[in-house]
CSV table of C-alpha atoms in Angstrom, one decimal:
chain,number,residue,atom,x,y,z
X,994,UNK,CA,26.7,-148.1,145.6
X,995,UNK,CA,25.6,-150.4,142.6
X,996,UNK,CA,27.7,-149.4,139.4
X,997,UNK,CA,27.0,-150.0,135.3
X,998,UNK,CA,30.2,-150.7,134.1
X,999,UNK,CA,30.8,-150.1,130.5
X,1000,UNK,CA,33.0,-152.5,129.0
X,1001,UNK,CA,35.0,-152.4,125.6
X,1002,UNK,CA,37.2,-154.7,123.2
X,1003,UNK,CA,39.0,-155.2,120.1
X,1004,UNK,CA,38.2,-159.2,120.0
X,1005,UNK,CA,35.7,-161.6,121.3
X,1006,UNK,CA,38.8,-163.1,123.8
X,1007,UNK,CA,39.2,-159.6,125.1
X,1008,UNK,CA,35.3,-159.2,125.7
X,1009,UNK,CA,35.1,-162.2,127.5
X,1010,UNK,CA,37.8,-161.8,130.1
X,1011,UNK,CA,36.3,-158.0,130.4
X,1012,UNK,CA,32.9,-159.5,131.4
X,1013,UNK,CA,34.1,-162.5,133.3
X,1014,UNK,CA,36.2,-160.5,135.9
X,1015,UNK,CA,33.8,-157.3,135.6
X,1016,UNK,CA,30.8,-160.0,136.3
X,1017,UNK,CA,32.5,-161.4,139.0
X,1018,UNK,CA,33.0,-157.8,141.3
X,1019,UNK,CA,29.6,-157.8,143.9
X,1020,UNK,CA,29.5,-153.8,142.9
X,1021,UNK,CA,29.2,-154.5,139.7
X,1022,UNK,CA,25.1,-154.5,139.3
X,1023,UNK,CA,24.8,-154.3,135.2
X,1024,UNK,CA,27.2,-154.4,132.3
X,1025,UNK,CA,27.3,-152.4,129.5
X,1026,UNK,CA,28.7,-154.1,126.0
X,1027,UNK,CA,30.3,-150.8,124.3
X,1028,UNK,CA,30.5,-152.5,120.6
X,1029,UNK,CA,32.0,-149.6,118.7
X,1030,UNK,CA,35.6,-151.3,118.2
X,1031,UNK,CA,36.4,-152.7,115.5
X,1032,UNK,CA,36.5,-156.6,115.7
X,1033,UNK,CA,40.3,-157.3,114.7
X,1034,UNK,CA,39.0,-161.1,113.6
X,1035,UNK,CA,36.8,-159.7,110.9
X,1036,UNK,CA,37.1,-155.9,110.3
X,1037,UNK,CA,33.8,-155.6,111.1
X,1038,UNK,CA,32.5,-153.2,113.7
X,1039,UNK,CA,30.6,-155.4,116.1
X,1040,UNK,CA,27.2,-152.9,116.9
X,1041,UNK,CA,27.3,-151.9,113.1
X,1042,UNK,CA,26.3,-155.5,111.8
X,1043,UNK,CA,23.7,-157.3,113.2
X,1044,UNK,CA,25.2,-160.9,112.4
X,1045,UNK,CA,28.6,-159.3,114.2
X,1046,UNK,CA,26.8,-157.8,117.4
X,1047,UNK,CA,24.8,-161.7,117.8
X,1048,UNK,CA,27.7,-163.3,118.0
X,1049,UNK,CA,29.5,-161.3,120.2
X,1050,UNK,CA,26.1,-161.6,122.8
X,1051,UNK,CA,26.1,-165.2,122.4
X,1052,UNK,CA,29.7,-165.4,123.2
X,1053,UNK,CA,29.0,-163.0,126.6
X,1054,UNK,CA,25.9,-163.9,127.6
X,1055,UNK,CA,27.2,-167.1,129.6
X,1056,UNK,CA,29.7,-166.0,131.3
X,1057,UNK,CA,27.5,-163.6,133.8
X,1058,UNK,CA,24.2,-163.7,135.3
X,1059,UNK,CA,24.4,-159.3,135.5
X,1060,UNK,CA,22.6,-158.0,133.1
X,1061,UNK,CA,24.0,-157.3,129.9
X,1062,UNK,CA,23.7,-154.1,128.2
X,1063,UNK,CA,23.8,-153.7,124.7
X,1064,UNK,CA,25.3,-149.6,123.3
X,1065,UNK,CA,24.4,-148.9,120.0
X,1066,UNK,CA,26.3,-147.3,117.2
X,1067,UNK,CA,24.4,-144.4,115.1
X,1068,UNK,CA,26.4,-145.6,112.7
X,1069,UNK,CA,25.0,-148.9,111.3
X,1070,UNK,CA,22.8,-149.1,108.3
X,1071,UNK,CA,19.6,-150.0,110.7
X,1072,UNK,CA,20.5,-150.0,114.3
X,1073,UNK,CA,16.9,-151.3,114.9
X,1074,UNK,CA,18.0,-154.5,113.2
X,1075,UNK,CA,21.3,-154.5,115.5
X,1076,UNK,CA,19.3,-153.7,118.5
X,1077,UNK,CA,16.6,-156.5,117.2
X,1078,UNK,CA,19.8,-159.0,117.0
X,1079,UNK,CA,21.4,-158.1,120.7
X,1080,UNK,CA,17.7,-159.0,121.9
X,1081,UNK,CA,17.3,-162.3,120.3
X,1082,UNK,CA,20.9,-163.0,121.5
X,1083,UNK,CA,20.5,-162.4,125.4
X,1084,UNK,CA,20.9,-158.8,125.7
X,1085,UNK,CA,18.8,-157.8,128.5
X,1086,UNK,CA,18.6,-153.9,127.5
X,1087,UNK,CA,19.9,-151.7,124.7
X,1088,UNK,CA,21.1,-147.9,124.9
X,1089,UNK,CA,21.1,-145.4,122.2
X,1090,UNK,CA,22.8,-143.7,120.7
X,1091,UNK,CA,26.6,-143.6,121.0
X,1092,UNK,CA,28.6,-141.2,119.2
X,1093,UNK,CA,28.9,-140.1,115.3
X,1094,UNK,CA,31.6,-140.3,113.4
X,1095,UNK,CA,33.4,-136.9,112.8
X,1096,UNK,CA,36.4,-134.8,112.6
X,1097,UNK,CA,37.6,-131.6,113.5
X,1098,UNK,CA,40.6,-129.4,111.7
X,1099,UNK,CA,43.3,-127.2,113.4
X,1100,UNK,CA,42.5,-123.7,112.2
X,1101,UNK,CA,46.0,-122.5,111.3
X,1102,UNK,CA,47.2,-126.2,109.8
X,1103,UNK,CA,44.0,-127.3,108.8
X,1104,UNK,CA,45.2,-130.5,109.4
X,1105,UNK,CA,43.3,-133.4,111.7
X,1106,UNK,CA,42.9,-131.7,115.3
X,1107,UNK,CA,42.0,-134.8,116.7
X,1108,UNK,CA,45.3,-137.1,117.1
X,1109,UNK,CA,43.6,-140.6,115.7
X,1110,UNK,CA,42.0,-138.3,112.7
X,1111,UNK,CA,38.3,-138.7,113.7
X,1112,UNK,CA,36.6,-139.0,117.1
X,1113,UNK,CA,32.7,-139.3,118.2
X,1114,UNK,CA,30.9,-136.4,118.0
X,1115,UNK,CA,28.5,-135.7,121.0
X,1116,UNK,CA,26.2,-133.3,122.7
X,1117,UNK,CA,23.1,-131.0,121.4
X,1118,UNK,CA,24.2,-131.8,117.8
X,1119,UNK,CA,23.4,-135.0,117.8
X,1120,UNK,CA,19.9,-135.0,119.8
X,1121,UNK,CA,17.7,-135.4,116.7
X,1122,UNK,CA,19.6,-138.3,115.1
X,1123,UNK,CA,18.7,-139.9,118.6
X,1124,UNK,CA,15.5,-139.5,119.2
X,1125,UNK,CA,14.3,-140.9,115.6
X,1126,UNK,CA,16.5,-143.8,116.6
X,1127,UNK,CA,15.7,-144.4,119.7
X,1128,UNK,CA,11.8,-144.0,118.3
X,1129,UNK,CA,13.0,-146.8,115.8
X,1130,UNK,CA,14.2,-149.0,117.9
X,1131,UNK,CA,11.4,-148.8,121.0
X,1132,UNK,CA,9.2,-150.4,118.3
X,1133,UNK,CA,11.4,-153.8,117.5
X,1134,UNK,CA,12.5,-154.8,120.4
X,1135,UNK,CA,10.8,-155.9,123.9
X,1136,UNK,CA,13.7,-155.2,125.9
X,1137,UNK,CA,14.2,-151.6,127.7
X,1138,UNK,CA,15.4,-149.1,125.5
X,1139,UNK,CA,18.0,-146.8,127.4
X,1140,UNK,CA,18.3,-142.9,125.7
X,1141,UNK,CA,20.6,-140.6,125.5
X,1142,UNK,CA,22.4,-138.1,123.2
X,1143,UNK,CA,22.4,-134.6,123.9
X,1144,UNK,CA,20.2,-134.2,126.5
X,1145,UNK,CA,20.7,-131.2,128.5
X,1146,UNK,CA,17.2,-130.6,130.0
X,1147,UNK,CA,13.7,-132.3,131.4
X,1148,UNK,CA,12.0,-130.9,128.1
X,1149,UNK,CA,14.8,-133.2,126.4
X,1150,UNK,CA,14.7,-136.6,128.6
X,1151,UNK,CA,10.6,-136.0,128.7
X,1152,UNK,CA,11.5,-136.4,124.8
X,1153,UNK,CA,13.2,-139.4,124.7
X,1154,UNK,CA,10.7,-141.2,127.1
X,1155,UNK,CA,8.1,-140.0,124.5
X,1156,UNK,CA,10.0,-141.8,121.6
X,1157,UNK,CA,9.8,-145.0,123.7
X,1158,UNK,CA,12.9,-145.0,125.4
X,1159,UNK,CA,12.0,-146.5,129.4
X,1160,UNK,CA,14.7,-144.3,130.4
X,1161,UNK,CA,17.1,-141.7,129.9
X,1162,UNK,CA,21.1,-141.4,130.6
X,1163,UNK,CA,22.9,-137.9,130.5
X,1164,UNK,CA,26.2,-137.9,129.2
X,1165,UNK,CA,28.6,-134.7,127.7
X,1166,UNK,CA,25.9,-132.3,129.4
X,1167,UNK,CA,27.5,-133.7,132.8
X,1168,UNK,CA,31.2,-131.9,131.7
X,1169,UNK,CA,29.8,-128.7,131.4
X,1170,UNK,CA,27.8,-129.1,134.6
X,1171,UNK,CA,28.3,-131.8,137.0
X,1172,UNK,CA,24.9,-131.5,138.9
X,1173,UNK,CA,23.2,-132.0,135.2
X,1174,UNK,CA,21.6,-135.7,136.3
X,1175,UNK,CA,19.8,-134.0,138.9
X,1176,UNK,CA,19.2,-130.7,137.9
X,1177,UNK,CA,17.4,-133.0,135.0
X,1178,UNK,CA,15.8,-135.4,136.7
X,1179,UNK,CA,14.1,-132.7,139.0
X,1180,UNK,CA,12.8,-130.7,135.8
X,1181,UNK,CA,11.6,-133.8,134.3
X,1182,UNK,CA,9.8,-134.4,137.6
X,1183,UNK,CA,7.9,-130.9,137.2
X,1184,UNK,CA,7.1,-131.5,133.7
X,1185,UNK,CA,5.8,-134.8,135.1
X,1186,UNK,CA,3.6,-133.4,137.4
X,1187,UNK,CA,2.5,-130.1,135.3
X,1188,UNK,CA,1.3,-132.8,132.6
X,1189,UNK,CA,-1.0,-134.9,135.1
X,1190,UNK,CA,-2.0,-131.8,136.5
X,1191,UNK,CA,-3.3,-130.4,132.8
X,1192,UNK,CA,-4.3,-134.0,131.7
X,1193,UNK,CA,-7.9,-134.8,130.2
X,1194,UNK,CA,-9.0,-137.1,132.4
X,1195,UNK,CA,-8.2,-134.6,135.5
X,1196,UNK,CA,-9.8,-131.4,134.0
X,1197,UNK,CA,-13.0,-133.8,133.7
C-alpha cells in the first residue's frame, strides 16, 4: 500500500537525509515536510516565516522526484504568504492546519501538565481557525490545498472542500474512533449525493 510519510527536523542537514532515504523507499508515494521545529541555525520556525519555509523547499526539493508536501503552522503571521512561498519553491501541495500552541495545568499543582510546558492543541476546538485558513490560502496558491483540523463528520470535510480545500485529512477524530476516515468519507458521500439530488439544475 502507497504511504504519505510525514517527515520532521531540527536543521536543513537533518531534513535532507529524512527526505533522501524516505524518497528513496518504493512505498513511499508522497512526503509530507512537517515544518513546525524550530530551525536550530536561525531560531526561526521554518512554516512560520515565509523566507524560512522557501529555503528549506529549495533545499528538499532536489533530492526526490515524490511529491513534496508542504504542513502548515496556524501559527504564522499569514500562513497564506507561507503557503504562497512553499509553492513558488517546489512544493507540490500544502495541508492545513497543524496544531496551536497551548498549555494545560495540573489541577491540584497548577503547574505545566504537559512535560515540555506547551503542546499542540487539536480536535473540534480548533475547526474554525481552519477553515478561514484553509479559505485563505485556497485563494493564493495553485497547488492542492490539503484540510484538516477537527473534523469529525461529512457535514465538516463537505466544509473544508467548500473553503477550497481539494481534499480533506482526519486526524485526533481517528483516536476516539478508529473507523472515523470511513465512517466520514461515507457521510460525505450522502451529503454528496443529497446535494445533486436537490440541485437547481436537476429540479429544472
Amino acid at each position: 500500500m502507497p504511504l504519505i510519510v510525514s517527515a520532521m527536523g531540527f536543521d536543513h542537514d537533518e531534513l535532507r537525509r529524512l527526505v533522501a532515504e524516505v524518497g528513496a523507499r518504493e512505498e513511499v508515494a508522497l512526503i509530507e515536510l512537517n515544518f513546525s521545529c524550530p530551525n536550530v541555525e536561525t531560531g526561526l520556525i521554518m512554516g512560520a516565516d515565509p523566507n524560512e519555509t522557501a529555503a528549506a523547499v529549495e533545499t528538499l526539493r532536489p533530492l526526490t522526484d515524490k511529491p513534496l508536501i508542504v504542513k502548515l503552522t496556524p501559527n504564522a503571521t499569514e500562513p497564506a504568504a507561507v503557503a504562497e512561498a512553499a509553492q513558488d519553491a517546489g512544493a507540490d501541495a500544502v495541508s492545513l492546519i497543524n496544531t496551536l500552541k497551548g498549555m494545560a495545568l495540573h489541577p491540584s499543582s497548577g503547574e505545566p501538565w504537559l512535560g515540555g510546558t506547551t503542546g499542540g492543541v487539536s480536535g473540534p476546538a480548533v475547526r474554525a481557525i481552519a477553515l478561514e485558513q484553509v479559505h485563505a490560502v485556497a485563494r493564493r496558491v495553485r497547488v492542492p490545498v490539503i484540510g484538516m483540523g477537527g473534523i469529525q463528520s461529512g457535514r465538516d470535510a463537505a466544509d473544508f472542500l467548500a473553503a477550497g480545500a481539494t481534499c480533506v485529512a482526519i486526524g485526533t477524530e481517528s483516536f476516539r474512533d478508529p473507523a472515523a476516515g470511513v465512517r466520514i468519507a461515507d457521510e460525505l458521500a450522502a451529503i454528496s449525493r443529497k446535494e445533486r439530488e436537490f440541485s437547481p439544475a436537476r429540479a429544472s
